[in-house]
mmCIF file of C-alpha atoms in Angstrom:
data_model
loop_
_atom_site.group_PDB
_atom_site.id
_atom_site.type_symbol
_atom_site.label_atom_id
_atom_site.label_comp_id
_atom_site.label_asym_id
_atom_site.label_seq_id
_atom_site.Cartn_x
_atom_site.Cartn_y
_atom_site.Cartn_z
ATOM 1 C CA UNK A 123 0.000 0.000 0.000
ATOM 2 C CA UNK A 124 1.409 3.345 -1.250
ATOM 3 C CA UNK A 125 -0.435 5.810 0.542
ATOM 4 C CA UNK A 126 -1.931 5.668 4.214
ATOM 5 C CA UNK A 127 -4.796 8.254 4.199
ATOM 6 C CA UNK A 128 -8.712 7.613 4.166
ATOM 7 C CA UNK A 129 -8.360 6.150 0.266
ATOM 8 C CA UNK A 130 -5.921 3.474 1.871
ATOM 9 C CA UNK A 131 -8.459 2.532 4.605
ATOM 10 C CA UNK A 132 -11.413 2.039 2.391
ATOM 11 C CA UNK A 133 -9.157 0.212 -0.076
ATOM 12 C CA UNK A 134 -7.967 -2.564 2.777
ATOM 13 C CA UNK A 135 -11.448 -2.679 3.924
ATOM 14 C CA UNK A 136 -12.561 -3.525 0.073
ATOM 15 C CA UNK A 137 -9.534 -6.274 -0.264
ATOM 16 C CA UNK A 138 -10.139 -7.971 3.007
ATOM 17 C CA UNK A 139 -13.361 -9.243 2.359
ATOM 18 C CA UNK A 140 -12.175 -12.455 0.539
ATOM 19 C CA UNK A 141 -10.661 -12.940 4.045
ATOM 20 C CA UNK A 142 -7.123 -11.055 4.982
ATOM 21 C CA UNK A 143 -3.850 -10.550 3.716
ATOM 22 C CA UNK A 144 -0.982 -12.781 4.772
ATOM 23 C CA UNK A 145 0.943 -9.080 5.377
ATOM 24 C CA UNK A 146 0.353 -6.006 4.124
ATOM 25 C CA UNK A 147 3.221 -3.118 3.805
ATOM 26 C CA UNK A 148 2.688 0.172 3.933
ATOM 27 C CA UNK A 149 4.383 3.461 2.832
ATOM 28 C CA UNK A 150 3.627 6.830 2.826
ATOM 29 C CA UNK A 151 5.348 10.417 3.206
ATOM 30 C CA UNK A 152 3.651 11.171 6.476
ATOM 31 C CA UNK A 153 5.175 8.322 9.346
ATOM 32 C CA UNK A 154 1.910 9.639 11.221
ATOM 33 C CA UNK A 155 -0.434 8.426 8.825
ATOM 34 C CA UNK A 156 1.421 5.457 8.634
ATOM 35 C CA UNK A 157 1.278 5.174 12.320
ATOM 36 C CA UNK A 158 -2.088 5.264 12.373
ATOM 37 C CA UNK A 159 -2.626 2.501 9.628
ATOM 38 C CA UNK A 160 -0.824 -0.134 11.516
ATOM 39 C CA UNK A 161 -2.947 0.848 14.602
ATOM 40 C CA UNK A 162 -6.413 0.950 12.495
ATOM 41 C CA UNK A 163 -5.206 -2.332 10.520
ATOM 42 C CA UNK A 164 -4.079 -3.962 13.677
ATOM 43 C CA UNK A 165 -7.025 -3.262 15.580
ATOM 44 C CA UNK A 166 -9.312 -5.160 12.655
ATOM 45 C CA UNK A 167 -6.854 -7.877 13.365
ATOM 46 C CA UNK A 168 -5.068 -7.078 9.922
ATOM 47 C CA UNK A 169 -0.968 -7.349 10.143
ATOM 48 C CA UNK A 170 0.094 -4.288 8.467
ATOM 49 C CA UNK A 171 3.493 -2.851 8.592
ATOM 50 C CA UNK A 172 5.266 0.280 7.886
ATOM 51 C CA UNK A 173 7.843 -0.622 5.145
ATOM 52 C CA UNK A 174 11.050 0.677 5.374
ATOM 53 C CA UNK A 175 12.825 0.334 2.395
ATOM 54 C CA UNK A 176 9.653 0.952 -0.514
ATOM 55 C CA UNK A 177 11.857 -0.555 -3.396
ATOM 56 C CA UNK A 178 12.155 -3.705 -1.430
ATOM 57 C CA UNK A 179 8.756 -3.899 -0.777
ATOM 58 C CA UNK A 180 7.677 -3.052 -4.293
ATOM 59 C CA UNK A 181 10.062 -5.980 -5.589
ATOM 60 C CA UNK A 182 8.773 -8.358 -3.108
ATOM 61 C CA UNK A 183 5.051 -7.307 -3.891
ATOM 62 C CA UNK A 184 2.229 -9.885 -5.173
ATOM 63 C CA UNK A 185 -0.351 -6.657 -5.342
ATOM 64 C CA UNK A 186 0.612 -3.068 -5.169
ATOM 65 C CA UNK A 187 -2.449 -0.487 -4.272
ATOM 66 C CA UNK A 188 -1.131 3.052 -4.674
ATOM 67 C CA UNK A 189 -3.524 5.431 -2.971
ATOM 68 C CA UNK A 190 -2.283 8.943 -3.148
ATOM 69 C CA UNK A 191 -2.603 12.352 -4.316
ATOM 70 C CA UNK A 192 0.496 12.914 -5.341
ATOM 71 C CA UNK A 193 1.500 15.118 -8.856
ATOM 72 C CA UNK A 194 4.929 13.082 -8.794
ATOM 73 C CA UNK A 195 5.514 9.253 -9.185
ATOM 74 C CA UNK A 196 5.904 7.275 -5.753
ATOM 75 C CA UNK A 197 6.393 4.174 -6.849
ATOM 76 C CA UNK A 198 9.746 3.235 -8.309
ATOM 77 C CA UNK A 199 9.690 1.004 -11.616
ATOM 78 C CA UNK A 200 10.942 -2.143 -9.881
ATOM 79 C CA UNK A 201 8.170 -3.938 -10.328
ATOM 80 C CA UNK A 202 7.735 -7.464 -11.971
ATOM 81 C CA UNK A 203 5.650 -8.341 -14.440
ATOM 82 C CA UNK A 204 3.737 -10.760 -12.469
ATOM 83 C CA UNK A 205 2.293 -7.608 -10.509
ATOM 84 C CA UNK A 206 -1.070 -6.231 -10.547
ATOM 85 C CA UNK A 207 -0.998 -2.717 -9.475
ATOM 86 C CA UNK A 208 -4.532 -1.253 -8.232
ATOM 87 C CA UNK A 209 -3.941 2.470 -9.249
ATOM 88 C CA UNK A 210 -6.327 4.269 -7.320
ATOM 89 C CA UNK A 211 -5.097 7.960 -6.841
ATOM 90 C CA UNK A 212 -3.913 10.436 -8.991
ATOM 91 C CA UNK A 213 -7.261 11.296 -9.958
ATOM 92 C CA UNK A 214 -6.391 14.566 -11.663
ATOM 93 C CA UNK A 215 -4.441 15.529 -14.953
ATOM 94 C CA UNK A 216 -1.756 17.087 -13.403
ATOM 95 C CA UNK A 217 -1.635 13.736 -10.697
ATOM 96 C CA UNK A 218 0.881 11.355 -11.452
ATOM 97 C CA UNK A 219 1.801 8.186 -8.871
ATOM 98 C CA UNK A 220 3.291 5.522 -11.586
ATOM 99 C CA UNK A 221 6.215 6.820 -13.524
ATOM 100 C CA UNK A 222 5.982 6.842 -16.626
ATOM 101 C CA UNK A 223 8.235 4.120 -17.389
ATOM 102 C CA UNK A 224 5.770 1.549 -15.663
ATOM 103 C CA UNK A 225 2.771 2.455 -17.289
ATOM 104 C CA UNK A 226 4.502 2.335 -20.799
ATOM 105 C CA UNK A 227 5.225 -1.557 -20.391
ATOM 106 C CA UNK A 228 2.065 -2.172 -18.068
ATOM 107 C CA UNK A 229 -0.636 -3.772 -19.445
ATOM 108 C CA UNK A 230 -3.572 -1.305 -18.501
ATOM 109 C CA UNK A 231 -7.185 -1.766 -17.457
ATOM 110 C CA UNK A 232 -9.293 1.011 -16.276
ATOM 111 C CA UNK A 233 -13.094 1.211 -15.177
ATOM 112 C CA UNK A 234 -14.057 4.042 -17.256
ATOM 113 C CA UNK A 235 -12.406 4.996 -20.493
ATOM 114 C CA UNK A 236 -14.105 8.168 -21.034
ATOM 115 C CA UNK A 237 -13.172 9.511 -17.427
ATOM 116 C CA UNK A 238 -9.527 8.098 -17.611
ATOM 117 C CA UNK A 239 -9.243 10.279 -20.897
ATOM 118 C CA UNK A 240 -9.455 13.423 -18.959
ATOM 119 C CA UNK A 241 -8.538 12.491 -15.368
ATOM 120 C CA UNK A 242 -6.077 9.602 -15.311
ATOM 121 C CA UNK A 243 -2.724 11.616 -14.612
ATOM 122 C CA UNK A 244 -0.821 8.740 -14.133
ATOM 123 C CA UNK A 245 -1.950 7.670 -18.268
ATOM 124 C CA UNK A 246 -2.087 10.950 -19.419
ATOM 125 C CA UNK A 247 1.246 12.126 -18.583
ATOM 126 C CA UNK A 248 3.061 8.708 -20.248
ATOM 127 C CA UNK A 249 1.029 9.328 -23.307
ATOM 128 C CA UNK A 250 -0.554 5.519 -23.314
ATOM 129 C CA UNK A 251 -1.961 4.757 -26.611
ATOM 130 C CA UNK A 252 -5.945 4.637 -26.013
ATOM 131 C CA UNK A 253 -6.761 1.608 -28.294
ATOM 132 C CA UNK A 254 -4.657 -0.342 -26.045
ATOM 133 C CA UNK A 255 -6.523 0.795 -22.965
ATOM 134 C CA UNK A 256 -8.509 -1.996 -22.127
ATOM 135 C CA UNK A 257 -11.579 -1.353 -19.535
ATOM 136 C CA UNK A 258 -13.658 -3.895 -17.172
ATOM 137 C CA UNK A 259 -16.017 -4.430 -20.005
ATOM 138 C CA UNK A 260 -13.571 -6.019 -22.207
ATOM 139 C CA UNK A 261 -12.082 -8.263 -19.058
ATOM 140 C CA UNK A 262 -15.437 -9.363 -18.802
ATOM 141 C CA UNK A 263 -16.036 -10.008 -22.813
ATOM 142 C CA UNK A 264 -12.722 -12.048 -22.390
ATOM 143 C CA UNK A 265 -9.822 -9.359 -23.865
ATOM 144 C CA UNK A 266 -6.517 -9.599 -22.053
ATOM 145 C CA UNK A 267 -4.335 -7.223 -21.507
ATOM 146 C CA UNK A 268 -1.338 -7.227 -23.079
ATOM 147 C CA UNK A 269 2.377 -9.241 -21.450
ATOM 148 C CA UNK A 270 4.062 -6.564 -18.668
ATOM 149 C CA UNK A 271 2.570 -6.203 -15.154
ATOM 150 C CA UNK A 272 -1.648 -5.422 -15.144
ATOM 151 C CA UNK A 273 -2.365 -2.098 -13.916
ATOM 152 C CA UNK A 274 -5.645 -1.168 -13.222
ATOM 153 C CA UNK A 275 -6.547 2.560 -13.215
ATOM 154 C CA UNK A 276 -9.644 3.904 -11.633
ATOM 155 C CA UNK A 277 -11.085 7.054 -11.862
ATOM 156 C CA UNK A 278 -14.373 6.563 -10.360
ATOM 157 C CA UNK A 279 -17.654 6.320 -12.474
ATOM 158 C CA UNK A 280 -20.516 8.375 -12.273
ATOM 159 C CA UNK A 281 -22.679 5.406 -11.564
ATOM 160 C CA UNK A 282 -21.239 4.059 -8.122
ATOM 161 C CA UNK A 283 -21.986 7.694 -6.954
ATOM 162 C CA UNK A 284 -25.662 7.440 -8.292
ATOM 163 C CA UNK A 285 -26.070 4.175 -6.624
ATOM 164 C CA UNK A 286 -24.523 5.368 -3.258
ATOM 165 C CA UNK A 287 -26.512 8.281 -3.352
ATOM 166 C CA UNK A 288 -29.925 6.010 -3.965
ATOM 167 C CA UNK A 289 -28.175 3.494 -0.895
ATOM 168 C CA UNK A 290 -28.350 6.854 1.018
ATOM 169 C CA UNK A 291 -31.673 7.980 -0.092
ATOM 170 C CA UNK A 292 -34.106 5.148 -0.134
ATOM 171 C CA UNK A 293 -35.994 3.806 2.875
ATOM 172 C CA UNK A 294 -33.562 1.527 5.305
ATOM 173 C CA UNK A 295 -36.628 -1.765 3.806
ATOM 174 C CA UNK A 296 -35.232 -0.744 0.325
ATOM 175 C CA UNK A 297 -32.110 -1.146 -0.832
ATOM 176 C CA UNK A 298 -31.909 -2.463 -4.375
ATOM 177 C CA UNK A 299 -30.056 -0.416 -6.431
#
């Protein structure tokens, strides 16, 4: 985990319902936030430690979640191309978290095309080529994305808003969305 704000919480909490991480690693620019991670993941019973050399733990990685708002890369390109990377920050143009480098030999995956277009900072600034942008859709129509490590870039999508807001909206006996 790159990142140790509220976008790494709700990330963790996501993950760990298929059951928990053996370990998770952590790194972020603020040892407070970081701090308070460990404590948060610890008391949910989850073992999560500050890491504290990030290229080791990058090279070691099975799954790398970066979760920040950073408008520089954070991640050294050390990664193998067994990786998945779960690019969730850099949400902005002018955002980048993955250097350039990465993304250009990264297989890439996003949730929304048309949003990653204009907001994915992290593809936008290495200049991916669009047509080889593959989205959930095609995952689920049975595309794969090309040899290198899978990044997947989210941007959000208009519709999990809509649905939270209806979750928010409609009478506790209704819930379908």
């Amino acid at each position: 985990m790159i990142g140790a704000g509220q976008q790494a919480r709700a990330h963790l909490e996501a993950l760990t319902e298929a059951g928990p991480p053996r370990e998770v690693w952590c790194s972020s620019t603020r040892p407070e936030s970081t701090r308070a991670l460990v404590t948060w993941g610890k008391e949910r019973g989850l073992r999560i430690r500050a890491a504290a050399n990030l290229e080791q733990a990058v090279r070691e990685a099975a799954v790398i979640v970066t979760a920040t708002t950073s408008v520089s890369p954070v991640m050294p390109d050390l990664i193998r191309d067994d990786v998945l990377i779960l690019a969730v920050g850099a949400f902005r143009p002018d955002m980048q978290e993955i250097p350039s480098s990465l993304v250009e030999r990264a297989g890439i995956v996003v949730d929304d095309l048309i949003g990653a277009r204009h907001e994915a900072g992290d593809l936008l600034q290495a200049r991916v080529e669009w047509d080889a942008v593959l989205t959930l859709r095609d995952l689920l129509g049975g595309a794969v994305p090309r040899q290198g490590p899978r990044l997947f870039k989210s941007v959000g999508h208009a519709f999990w808003d809509l649905a939270a807001a209806k979750l928010c909206l409609t009478p506790s006996e209704d819930k379908s969305v």
